[in-house]
Each structure stands twice: as C-alpha cells, then as structure tokens.
Short mmCIF file of C-alpha atoms and ligand atoms in Angstrom, two decimals:
data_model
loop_
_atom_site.label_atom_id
_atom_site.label_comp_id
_atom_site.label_asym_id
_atom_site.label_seq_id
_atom_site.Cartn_x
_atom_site.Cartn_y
_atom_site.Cartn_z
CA UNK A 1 0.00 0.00 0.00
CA UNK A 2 1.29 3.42 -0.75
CA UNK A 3 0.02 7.02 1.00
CA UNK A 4 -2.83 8.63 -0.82
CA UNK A 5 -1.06 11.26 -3.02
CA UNK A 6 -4.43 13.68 -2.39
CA UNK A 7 -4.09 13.51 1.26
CA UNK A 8 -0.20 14.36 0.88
CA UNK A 9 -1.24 17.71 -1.60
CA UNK A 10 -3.26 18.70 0.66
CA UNK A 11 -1.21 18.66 3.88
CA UNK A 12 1.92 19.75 1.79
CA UNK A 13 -0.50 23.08 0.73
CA UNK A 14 -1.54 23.86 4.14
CA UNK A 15 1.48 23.43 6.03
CA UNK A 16 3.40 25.84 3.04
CA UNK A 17 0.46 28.26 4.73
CA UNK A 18 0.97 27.52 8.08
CA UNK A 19 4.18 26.10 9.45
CA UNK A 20 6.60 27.24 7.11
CA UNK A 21 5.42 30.80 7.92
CA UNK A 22 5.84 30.46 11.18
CA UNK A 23 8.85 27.95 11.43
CA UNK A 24 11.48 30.72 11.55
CA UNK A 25 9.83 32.82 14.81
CA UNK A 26 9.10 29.34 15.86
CA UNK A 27 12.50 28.37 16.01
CA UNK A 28 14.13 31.94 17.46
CA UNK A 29 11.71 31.59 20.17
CA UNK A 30 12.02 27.75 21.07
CA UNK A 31 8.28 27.21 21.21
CA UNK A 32 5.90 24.84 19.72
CA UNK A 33 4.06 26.85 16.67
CA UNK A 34 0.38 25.74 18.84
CA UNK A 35 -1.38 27.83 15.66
CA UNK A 36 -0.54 25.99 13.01
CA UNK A 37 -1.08 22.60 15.30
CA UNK A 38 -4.34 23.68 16.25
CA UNK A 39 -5.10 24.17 12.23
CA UNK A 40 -3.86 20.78 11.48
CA UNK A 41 -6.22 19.37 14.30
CA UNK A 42 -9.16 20.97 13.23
CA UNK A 43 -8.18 20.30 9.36
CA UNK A 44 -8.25 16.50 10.88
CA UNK A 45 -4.88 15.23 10.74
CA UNK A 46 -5.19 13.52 14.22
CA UNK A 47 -8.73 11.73 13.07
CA UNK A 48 -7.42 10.57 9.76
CA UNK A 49 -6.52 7.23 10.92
CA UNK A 50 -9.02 6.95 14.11
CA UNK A 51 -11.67 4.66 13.98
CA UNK A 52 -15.09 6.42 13.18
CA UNK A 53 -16.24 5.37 16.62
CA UNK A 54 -14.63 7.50 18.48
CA UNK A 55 -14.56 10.56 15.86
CA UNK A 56 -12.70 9.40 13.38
CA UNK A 57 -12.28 9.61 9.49
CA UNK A 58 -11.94 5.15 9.70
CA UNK A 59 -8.62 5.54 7.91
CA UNK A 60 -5.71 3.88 8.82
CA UNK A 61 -1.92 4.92 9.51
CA UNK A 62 -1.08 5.01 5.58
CA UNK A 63 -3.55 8.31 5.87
CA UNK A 64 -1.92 9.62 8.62
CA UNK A 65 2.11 9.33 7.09
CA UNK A 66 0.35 11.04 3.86
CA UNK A 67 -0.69 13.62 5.61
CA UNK A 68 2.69 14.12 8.05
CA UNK A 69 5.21 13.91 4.59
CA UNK A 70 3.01 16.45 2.96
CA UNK A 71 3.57 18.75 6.31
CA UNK A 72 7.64 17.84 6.12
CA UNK A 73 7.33 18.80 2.69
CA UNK A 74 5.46 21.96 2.65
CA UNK A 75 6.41 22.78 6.46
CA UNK A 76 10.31 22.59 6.20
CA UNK A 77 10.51 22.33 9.69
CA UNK A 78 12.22 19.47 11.21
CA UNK A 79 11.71 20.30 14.47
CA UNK A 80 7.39 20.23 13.85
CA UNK A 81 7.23 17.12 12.43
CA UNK A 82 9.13 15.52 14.99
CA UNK A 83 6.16 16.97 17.99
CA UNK A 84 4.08 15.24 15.34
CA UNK A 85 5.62 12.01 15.48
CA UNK A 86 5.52 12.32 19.90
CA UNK A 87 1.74 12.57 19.81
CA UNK A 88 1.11 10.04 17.13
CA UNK A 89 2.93 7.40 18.92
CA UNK A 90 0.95 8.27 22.01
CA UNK A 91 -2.39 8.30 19.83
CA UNK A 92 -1.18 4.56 18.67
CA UNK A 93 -0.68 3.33 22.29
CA UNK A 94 -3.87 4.56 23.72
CA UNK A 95 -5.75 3.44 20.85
CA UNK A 96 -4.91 -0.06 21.39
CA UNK A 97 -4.08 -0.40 24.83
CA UNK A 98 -7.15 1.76 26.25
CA UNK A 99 -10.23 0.01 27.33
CA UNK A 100 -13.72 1.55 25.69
CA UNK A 101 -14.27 3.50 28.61
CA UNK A 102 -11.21 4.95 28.61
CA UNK A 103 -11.14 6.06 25.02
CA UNK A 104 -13.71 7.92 25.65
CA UNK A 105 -12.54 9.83 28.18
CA UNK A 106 -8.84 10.81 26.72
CA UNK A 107 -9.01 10.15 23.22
CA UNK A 108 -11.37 13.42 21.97
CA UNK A 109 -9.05 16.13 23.37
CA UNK A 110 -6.14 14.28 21.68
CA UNK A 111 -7.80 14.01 18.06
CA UNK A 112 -8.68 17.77 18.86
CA UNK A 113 -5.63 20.13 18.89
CA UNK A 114 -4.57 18.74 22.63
CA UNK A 115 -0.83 18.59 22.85
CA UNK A 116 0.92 14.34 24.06
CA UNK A 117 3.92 13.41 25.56
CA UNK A 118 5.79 10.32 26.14
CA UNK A 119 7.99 10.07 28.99
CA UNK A 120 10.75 7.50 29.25
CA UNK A 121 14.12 9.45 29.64
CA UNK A 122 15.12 10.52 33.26
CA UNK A 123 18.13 12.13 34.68
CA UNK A 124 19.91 8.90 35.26
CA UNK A 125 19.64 7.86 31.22
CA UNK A 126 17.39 7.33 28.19
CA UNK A 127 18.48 4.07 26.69
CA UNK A 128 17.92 2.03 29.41
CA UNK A 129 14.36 2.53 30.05
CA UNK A 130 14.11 -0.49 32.48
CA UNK A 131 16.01 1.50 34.75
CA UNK A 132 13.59 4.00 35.34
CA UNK A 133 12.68 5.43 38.45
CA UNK A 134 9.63 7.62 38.62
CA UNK A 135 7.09 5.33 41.08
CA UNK A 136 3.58 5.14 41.30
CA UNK A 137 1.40 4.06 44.69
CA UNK A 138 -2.07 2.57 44.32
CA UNK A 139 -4.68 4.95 46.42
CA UNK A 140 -8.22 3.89 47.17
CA UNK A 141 -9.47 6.23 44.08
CA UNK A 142 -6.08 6.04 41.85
CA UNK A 143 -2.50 6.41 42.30
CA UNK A 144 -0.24 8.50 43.60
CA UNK A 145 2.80 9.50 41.31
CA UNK A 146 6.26 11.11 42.01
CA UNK A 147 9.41 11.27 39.47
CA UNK A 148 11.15 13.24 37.48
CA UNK A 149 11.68 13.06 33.44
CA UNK A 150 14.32 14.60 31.21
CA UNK A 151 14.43 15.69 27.54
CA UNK A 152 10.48 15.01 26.80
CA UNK A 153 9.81 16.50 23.56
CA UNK A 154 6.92 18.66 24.63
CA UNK A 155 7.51 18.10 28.00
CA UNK A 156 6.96 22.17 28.94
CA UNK A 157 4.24 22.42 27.23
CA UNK A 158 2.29 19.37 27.07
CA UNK A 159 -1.46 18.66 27.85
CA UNK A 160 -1.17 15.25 28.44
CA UNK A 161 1.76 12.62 29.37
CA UNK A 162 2.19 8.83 28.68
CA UNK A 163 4.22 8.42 31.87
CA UNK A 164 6.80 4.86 32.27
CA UNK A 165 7.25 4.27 36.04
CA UNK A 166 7.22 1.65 38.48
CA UNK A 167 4.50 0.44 40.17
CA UNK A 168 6.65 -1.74 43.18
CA UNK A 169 3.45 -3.64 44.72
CA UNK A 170 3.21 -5.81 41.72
CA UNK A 171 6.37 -7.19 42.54
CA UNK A 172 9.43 -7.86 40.03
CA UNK A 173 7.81 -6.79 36.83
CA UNK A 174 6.71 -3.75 38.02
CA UNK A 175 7.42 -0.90 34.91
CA UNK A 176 3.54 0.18 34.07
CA UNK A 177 2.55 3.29 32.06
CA UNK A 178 0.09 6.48 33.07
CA UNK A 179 -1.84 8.90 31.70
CA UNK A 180 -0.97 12.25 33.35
CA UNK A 181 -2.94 15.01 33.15
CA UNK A 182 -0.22 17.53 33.15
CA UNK A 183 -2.54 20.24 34.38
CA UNK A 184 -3.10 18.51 37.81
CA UNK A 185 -1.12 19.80 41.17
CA UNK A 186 2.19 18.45 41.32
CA UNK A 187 2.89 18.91 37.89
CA UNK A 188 6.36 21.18 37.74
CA UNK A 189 6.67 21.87 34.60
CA UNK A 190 10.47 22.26 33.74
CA UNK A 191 12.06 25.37 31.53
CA UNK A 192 12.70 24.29 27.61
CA UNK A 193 15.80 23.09 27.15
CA UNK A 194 18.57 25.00 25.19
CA UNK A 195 19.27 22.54 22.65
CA UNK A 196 21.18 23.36 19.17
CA UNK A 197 18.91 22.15 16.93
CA UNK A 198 15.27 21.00 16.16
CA UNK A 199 14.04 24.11 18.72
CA UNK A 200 10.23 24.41 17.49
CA UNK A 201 10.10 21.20 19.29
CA UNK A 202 9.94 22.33 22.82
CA UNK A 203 11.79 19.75 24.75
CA UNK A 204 12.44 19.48 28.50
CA UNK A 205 11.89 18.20 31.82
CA UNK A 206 9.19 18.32 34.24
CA UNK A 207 8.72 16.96 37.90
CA UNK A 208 5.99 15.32 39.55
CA UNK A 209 5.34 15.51 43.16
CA UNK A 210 2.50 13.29 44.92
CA UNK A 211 0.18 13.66 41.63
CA UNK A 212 -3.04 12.29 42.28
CA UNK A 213 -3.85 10.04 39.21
CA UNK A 214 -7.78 8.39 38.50
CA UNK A 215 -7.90 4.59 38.42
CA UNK A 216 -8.23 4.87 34.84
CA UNK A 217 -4.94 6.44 34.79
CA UNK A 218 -3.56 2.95 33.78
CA UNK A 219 -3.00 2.12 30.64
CA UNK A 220 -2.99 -1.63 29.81
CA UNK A 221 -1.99 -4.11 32.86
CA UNK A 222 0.17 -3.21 35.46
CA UNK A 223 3.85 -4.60 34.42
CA UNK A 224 3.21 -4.32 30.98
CA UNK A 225 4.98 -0.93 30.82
CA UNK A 226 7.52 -1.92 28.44
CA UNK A 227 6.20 -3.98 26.01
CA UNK A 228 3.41 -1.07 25.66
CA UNK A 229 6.29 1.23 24.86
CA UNK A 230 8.23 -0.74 22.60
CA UNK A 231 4.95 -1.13 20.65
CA UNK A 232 4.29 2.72 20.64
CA UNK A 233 7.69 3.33 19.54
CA UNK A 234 7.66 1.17 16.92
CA UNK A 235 5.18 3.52 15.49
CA UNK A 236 7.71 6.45 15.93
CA UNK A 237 10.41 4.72 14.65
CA UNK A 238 9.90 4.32 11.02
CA UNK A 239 7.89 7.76 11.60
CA UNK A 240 11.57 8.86 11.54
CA UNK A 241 12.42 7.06 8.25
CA UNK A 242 9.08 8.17 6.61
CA UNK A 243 10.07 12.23 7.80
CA UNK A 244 13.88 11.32 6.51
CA UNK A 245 12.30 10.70 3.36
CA UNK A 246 9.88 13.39 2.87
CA UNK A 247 12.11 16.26 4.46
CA UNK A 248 14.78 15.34 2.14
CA UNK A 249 12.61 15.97 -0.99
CA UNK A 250 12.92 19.71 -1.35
CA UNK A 251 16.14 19.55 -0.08
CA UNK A 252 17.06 17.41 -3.17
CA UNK A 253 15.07 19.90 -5.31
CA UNK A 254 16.98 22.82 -3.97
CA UNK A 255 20.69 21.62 -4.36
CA UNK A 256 20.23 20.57 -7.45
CA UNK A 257 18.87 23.97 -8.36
CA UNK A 258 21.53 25.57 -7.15
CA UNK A 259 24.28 23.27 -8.88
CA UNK A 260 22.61 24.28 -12.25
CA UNK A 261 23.11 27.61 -11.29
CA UNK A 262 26.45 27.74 -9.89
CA UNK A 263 29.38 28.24 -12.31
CA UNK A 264 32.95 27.05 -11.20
CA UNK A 265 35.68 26.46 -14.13
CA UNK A 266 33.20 28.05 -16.48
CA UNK A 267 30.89 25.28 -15.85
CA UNK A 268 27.93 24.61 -13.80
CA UNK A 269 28.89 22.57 -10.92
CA UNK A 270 26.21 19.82 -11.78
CA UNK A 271 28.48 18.79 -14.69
CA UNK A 272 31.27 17.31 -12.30
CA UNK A 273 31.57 13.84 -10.95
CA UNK A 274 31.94 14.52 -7.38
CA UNK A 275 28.74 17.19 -7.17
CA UNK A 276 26.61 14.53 -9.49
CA UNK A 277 27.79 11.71 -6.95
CA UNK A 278 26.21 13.85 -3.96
CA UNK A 279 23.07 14.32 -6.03
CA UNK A 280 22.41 11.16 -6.45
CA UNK A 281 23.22 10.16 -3.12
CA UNK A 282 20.50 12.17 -1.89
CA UNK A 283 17.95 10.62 -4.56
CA UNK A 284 19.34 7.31 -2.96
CA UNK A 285 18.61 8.33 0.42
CA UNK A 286 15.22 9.66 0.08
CA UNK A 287 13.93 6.33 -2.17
CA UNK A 288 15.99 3.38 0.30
CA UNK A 289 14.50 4.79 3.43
CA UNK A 290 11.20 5.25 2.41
CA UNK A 291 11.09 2.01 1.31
CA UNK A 292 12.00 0.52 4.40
CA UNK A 293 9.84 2.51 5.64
CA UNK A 294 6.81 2.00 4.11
CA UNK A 295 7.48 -2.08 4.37
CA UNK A 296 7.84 -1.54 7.86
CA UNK A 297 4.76 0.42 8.66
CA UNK A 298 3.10 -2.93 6.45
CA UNK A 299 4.56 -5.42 8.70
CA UNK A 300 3.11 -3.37 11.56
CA UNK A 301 0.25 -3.00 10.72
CA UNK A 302 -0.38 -6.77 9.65
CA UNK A 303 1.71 -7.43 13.17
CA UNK A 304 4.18 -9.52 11.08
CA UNK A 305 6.94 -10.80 13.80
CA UNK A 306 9.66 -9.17 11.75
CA UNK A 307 8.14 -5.62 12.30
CA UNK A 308 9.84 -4.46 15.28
CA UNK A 309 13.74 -5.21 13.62
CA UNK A 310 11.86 -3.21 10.51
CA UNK A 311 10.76 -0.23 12.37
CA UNK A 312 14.37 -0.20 14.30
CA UNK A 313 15.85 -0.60 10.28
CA UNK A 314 13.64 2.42 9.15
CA UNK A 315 15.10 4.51 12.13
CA UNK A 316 18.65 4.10 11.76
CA UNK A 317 18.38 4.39 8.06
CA UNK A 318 16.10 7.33 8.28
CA UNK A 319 18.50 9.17 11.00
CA UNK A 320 21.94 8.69 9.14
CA UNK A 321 20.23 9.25 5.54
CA UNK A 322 19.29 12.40 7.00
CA UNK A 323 22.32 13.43 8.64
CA UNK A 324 24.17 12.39 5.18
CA UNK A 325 21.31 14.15 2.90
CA UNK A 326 21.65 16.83 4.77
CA UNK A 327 25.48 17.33 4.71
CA UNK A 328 25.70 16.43 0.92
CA UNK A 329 23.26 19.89 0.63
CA UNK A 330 25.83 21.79 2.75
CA UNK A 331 28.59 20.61 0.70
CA UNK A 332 27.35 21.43 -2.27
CA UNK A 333 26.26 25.13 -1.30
CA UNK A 334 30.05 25.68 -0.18
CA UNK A 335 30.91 28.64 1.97
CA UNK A 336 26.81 29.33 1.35
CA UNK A 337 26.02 26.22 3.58
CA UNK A 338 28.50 27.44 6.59
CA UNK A 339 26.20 30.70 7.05
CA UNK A 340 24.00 30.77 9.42
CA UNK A 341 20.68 30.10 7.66
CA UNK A 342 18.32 27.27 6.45
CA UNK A 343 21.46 25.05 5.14
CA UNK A 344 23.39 24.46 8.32
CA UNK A 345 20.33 24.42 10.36
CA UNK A 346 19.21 21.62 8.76
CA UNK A 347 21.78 19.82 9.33
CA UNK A 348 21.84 20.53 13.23
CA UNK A 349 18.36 19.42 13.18
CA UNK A 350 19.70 16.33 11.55
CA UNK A 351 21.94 15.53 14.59
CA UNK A 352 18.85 15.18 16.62
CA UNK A 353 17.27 12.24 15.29
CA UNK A 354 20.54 10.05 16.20
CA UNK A 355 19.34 10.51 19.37
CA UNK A 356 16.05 11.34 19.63
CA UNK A 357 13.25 8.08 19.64
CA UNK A 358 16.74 5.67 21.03
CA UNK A 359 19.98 6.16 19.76
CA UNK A 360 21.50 4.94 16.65
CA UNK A 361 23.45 2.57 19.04
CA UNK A 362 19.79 1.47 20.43
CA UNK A 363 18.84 0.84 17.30
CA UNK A 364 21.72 -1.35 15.98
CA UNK A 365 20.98 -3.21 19.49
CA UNK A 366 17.29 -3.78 18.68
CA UNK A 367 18.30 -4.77 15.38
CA UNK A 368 20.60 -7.52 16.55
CA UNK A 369 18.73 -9.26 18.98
CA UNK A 370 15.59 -9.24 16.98
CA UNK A 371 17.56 -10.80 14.13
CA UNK A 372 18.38 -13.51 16.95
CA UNK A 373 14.67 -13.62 17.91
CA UNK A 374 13.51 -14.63 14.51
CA UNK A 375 16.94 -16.88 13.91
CA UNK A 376 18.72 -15.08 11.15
CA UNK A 377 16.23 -13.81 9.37
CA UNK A 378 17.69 -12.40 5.93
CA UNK A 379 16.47 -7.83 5.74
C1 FAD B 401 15.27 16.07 20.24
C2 FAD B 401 15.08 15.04 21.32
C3 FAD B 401 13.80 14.70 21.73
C4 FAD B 401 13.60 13.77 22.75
N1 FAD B 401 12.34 13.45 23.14
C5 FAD B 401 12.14 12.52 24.10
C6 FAD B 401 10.81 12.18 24.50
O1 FAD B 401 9.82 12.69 23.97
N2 FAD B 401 10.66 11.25 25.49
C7 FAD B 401 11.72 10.64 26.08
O2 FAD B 401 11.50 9.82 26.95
N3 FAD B 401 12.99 10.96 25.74
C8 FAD B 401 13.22 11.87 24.75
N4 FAD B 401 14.50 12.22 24.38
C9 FAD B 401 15.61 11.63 25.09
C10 FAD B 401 16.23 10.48 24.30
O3 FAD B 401 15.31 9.42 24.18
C11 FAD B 401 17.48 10.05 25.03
O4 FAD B 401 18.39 11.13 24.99
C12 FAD B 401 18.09 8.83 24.39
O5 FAD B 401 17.29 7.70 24.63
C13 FAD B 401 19.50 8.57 24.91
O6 FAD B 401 19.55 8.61 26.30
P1 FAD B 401 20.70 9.44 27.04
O7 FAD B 401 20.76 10.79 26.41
O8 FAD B 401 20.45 9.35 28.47
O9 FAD B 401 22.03 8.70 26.64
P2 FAD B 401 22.59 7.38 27.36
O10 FAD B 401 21.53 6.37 27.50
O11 FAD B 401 23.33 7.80 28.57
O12 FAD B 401 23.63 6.88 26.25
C14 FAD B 401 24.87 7.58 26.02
C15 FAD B 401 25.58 6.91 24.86
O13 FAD B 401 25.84 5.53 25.17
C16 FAD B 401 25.30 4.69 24.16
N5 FAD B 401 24.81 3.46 24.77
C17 FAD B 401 24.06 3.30 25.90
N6 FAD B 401 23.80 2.02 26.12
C18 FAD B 401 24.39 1.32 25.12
C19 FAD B 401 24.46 -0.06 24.77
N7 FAD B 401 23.89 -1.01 25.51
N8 FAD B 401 25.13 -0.40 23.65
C20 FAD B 401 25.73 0.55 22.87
N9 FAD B 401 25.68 1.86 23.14
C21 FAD B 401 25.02 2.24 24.24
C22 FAD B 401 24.16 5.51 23.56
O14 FAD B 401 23.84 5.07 22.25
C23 FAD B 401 24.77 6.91 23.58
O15 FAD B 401 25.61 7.06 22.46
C24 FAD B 401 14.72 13.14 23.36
C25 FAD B 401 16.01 13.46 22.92
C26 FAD B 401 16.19 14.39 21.91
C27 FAD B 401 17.58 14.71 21.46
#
C-alpha cells in the first residue's frame, strides 16, 4: 500500500500556509508553533486514521504518514514534524491499549488540537528505560505519582503525558505506564531546554510531586509498561524514516537547483563527478528509506513478527540518511552552507534524530537481537 497522493497535496498546501510561515519565529523563540497545530487538528490530521467510533475519518496509519510527509514537505521544519511524530505514537498506544471506557474519556481532546507526551528518559539515562525510576502508589481512588523526566519533547508544554514508572506492589515486573494530566497539582513543569537544533520542538523536563492520578490512569496491565512502549515506539520509529524521506525531498530539489546555477571552471557545478555523486546520493537516500519505511509500517500493521527489527531498520536508516542528505546539501552550497541560515540548520536538526526516539546505538541493538529472535532472518 502506498500514501494517498491527495491527502499528501493537501497537507503539503496547508502546512506551506501555516508552518513554514511560522517555522522561523518558531525556532528563534524555542516554542511549539500551537497555531498551526491547532489548524492541522481541526483540518483532521489527528482523526485521519481513528476509527469512526470514536470521531474518526476510519482511515488507517497510511492516511496519517500522507498527511505528516506532505507537512515535512510543505512545512520545512524538522523540528514540527518531529512533535508530530511524539503525539502520534501516544495516539497509537492509547488506541490499542485503552479500554472503551477509557477512550472515551482521553481520546477526543487528543484528536482535537490537545498537545501528548511520552515520557521515558530521566536524569539517570534514556536508553535504558528499564532502569527507570519515577514510582507510582495505588490509592483507594487512583494512584499516587512522584518522578522526574528529562528531555520530553513537549515536555513544557504538554497537555497530556504517557508516563513509564514503576509500580513496586506488583512485585518484580513492576514498569507500568500512566496517563498524566499535566494540568493537575504536582505537575512542575520544567524550563525548555537550550538545545542546538530542532528548537520548534519544545523539549524538557518536568517533575511530579505526589500527583493524584484516576484509576483509569492505567494504561494496559500493570507490568506491561515496556512492552506497551516498545509497541508505541515502533510507530515512531519508522515515523523517523518516513520524515527522513519526505524532508529530504525539497532539499534534493533545492541543491540541485543551485548546482545548475552555480558556475565554477566556467561550468555549472552539476556537470562534475563529485557534485553529481552527492546528487544522487540524496535521490538514494530519500527512495531506500522510504522504502523501508513504508514495508515496515506494512509489517506493523499486519503485526508480522519481523516488524519491530523493521521499524528499528527504518530509524537508523532514516537518521543517518538524514544526517548524510543533509550534509551532501551543505557541501554542495560551499561557503553558502557554513552561514547561518536554512542550510546548516538543517543539518543541526539532523543531529537530533541520532538521538532522539533511542539512539543509533539502540537501534543497531534492537536490530541484533531481533535478528536472533527470529533466527537469522535475511532484511
Ligand atoms: C530532540 C530530542 C527529543 C527527545 N524526546 C524525548 C521524548 O519525547 N521522550 C523521552 O522519553 N525521551 C526523549 N528524548 C531523550 C532520548 O530518548 C534520550 O536522549 C536517548 O534515549 C539517549 O539517552 P541518554 O541521552 O540518556 O544517553 P545514554 O543512554 O546515557 O547513552 C549515552 C551513549 O551511550 C550509548 N549506549 C548506551 N547504552 C548502550 C548499549 N547497551 N550499547 C551501545 N551503546 C550504548 C548511547 O547510544 C549513547 O551514544 C529526546 C532526545 C532528543 C535529542
């Protein structure tokens, strides 16, 4: 199955409207561009792949990654897209792990401009989730929550958290996951951290101190904490690949503009070798990771064993094609890329998404051991 080209037109249109405008004052002021994401919501973006049941359009996820490459491509703004692909992997998990009743009660505001979280990283590290600390008491109405997190894309600014913590009754296997309204008392939210790159993505910490969570704060069973978020960031993962892809596109379209343009030796640039061979690296990076991609978001969705390794694939690709898409752009522009300007700040943003949604290490980790899991499975 491939996105629906009208979907991806229309997105691409609106966001040229709407983020891109925006993305520049966005990015001075490190804060999430809530206009345009409030325009997306009511445009539908966040009901395109709901079921009609609770609001939705009845589409499925190929709707929704039309819709998010047409706003990399008309949006330009790395930094969006990636508070995009936060709140659609929390839309994923509570979509499958909520019960009815639940649904009900949190899905609406979500579909409806609301800003998600996810919260796995704390102070004490982000790749190993298991050893998280935040911890969670059960109350006769609910819980009671304290913790801290760290990095959380939208973390200042959020309306709503996916939080990982422990719940140490249970026993052992004790990691479980909450919903937490980040509006209740004993929600600190923390300043936005200074990052270099990707800073229309408001990222940062925030604290909580004897939160009072509902009963139906829970999402899934108690203990299941991590298997819930490997399955939501599954979803994210070859989100990255699918961005890679589709923010890479006009980048491609630009550089090759300009190598038409620029003369060296009394000759365009585009005539020689070296410039073609960054060209059509770019055209290589855009088509291999959207085809992983796109396979992986298949075997996903048709919960084909192999679909975790392919999400991990469509990360790592996605991350270093855009690191290297980006820098063959730079290099081509010459002393034009070094400026300060669109050029090198895409490839800052770049640098983010080695890290951001697991490391490229994580990844290569993931990969391994599910190529163990399904014994040698050929990619
Ligand atoms: C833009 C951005 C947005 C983010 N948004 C979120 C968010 O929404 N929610 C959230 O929970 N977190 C978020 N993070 C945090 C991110 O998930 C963590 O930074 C990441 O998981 C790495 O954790 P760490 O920084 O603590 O590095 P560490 O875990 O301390 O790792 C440090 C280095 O050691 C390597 N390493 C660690 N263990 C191994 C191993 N077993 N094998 C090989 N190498 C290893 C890592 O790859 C890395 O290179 C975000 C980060 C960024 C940059």
């Amino acid at each position: 199955m491939n996105p629906s080209e009208r979907i991806r037109e229309h997105y691409r249109a609106l966001a040229e409207a709407t983020v891109a405008k925006r993305a520049a004052d966005c990015y001075r002021e490190g804060r999430l561009d809530r206009e345009s994401w409030q325009r997306l919501a009511d445009e539908g973006l966040w009901r395109l792949s709901m079921p009609a049941q609770y609001g939705g359009d009845g589409g499925t996820w190929w709707d929704f990654i039309a819709a998010f490459e047409g706003i990399a491509i008309g949006g330009r703004d790395l930094g969006f897209n990636l508070s995009l692909v936060a709140h659609a992997g929390l839309l994923r998990s509570t979509l499958i792990y909520l019960s009815p009743q639940q649904l009900e009660r949190y899905l609406p505001p979500l579909i409806s401009g609301a800003v998600g979280a996810t919260a796995l990283t704390e102070p004490q590290g982000g790749s190993d989730v298991a050893r998280v600390r935040t911890c969670a008491t059960r109350v006769r109405n609910g819980f009671i929550i304290d913790g801290q997190k760290d990095h959380i894309t939208h973390g200042p600014v959020a309306d709503l958290a996916l939080v990982l913590g422990r719940l140490p009754e249970i026993g052992d296997r004790d990691i479980s996951l909450f919903l937490v309204d980040m509006t209740a008392p004993g929600v600190e939210r923390g300043e936005v951290e200074d990052m270099i790159g990707n800073r229309s993505s408001p990222t940062g910490p925030f604290r909580l101190s004897q939160v009072a969570l509902p009963a139906d704060a829970l999402v899934g069973c108690p203990g299941n904490g991590l298997q819930i978020i490997y399955d939501t960031i599954s979803l994210d993962r070859l989100l990255y690949g699918v961005l890679a892809a589709a923010y890479l596109e006009p980048i491609l379209t630009d550089t090759l503009q300009y190598a038409r343009e620029r003369i060296a030796f009394k000759y365009p640039i585009i005539d020689y070798q070296y410039v073609q061979g960054r060209l059509t690296d770019l055209q290589m990076a855009i088509d291999t990771t959207r085809a992983v991609s796109y396979r992986a978001l298949e075997a996903l969705l048709q919960e084909d064993p192999q679909a975790n390794m392919l999400c991990s694939i469509a990360k790592y690709q996605g991350a270093e094609n855009l690191r290297t898409g980006t820098e063959h752009a730079f290099r081509v522009m010459g002393h034009l890329g070094y400026m300060r300007g669109p050029v090198a700040q895409q490839l800052i943003d770049a640098y983010g998404t080695l890290i951001a949604g697991g490391t490229a290490e994580m990844q290569r980790k993931n990969i391994f051991n599910q190529m163990l899991h399904t014994q040698g499975a050929v990619v």
